[in-house]
Coordinates of C-alpha atoms in Angstrom, one line a residue:
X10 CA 10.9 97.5 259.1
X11 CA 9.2 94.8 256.3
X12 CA 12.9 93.2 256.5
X13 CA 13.5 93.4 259.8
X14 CA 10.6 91.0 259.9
X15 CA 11.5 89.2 257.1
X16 CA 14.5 88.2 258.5
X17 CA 13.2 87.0 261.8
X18 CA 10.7 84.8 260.4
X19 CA 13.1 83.1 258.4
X20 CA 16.7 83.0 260.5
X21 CA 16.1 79.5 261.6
X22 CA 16.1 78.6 258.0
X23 CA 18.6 80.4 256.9
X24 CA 20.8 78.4 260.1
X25 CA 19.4 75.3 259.3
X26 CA 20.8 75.7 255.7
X27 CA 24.2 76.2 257.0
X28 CA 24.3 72.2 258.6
X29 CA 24.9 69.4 256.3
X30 CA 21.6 68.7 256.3
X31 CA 19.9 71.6 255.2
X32 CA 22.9 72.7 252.7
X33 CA 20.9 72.0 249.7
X34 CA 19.5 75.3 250.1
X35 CA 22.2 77.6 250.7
X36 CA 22.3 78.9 247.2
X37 CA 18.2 80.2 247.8
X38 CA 19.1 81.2 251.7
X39 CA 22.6 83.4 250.4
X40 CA 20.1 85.1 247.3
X41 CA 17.8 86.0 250.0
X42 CA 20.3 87.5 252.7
X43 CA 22.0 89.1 250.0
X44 CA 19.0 90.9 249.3
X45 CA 18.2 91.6 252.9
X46 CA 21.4 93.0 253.4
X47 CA 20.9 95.2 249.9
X48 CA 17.6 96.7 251.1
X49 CA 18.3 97.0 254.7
X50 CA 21.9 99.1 254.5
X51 CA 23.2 97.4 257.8
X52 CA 23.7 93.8 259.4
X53 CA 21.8 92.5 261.9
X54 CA 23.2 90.2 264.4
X55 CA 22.0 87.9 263.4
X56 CA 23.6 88.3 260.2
X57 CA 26.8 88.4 262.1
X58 CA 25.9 85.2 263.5
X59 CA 26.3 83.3 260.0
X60 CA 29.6 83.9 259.8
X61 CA 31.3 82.0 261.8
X62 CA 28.9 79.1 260.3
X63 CA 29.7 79.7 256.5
X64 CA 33.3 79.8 257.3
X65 CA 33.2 76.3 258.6
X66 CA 31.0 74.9 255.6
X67 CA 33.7 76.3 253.3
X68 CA 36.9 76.3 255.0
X69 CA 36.4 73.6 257.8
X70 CA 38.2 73.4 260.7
X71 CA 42.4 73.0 261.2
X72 CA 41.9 68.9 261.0
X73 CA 39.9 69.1 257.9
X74 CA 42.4 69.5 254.7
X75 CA 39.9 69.3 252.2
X76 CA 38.1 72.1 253.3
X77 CA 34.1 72.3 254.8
X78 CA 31.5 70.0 253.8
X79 CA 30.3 72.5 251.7
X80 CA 33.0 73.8 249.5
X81 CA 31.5 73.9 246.6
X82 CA 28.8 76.1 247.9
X83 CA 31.9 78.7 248.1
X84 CA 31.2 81.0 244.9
X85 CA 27.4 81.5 246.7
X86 CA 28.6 83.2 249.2
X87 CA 30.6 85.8 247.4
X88 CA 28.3 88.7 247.9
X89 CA 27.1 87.6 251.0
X90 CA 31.1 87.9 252.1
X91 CA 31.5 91.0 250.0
X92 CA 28.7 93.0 252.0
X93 CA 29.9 92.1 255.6
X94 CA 32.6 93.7 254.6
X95 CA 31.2 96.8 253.1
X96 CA 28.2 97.2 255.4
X97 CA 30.1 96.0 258.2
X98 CA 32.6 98.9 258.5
X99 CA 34.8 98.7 262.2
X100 CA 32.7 96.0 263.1
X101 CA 34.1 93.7 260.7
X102 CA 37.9 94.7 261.9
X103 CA 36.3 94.2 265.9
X104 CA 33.8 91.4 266.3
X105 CA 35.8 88.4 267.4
X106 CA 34.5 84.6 267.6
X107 CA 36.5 82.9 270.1
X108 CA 39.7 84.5 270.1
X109 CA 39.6 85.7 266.2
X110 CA 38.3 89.1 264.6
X111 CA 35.9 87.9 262.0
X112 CA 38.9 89.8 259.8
X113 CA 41.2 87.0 260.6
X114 CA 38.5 84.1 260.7
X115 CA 38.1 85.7 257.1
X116 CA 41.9 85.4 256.0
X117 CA 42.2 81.8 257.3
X118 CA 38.8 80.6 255.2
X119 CA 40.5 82.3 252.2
X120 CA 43.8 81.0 252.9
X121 CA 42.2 77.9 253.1
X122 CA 40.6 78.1 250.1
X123 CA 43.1 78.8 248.4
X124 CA 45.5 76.1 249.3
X125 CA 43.1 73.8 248.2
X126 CA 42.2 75.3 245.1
X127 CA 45.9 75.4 244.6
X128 CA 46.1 71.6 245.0
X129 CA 43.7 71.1 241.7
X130 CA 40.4 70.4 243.7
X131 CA 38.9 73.7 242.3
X132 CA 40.8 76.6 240.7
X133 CA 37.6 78.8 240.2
X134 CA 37.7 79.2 243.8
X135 CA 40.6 80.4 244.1
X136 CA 39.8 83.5 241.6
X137 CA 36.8 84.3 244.0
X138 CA 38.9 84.7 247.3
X139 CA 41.0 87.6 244.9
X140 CA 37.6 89.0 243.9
X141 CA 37.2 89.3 247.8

């Protein structure tokens, strides 16, 4: 119940560290979730909600080639990725933003990642999206 709390006192932070603005603190706002998600043993929505935002500091969208504004913030999302998918069960296969399952918004960030690590930008990337 402590978490629940937790969390909703600090969402809007966690949001704001997802603009370009407030990006400077994603490494401290992933640690945190991380550890909310840990403790909890489920994912809010709000949770959910970060997705879609973390996808598009990392991967961008279709016009950008060099990925998000925040590619290099990548490897600090790791387990933050890694327990959406273990918490997150059918949800993870069934939530859709737009008209993509978080799966395949998932698969195109990685994709995505990959290309560009793949073009000499950042190879240790690349070696996260197989530890995914």
């Amino acid at each position: 119940e402590l978490l629940i709390k937790l969390e909703n006192q600090t969402f809007k932070l966690f949001l704001n560290s997802t603009t370009p603005v407030g990006l400077e603190g994603i490494d401290d706002c992933m640690d945190c979730l991380v550890t909310v998600q840990h403790y909890a043993g489920y994912l809010s929505e709000e949770m959910w909600s970060l997705l879609p935002h973390l996808f598009r500091i990392v991967a961008g969208t279709e016009e950008e080639e060099e990925g998000g504004y925040g590619l290099e913030y990548y490897a600090s999302m790791e387990c933050f990725f890694k327990n959406l998918i273990l918490l997150g069960g059918d949800q993870f296969f069934t939530r859709t933003c737009g008209d993509f399952t978080y799966l395949n918004l998932m698969l195109k960030a990685l994709h995505k990642v990959i290309q560009i690590s793949n073009e000499g930008y950042n190879n240790c990337d690349a070696m996260i999206c197989v530890r995914i």
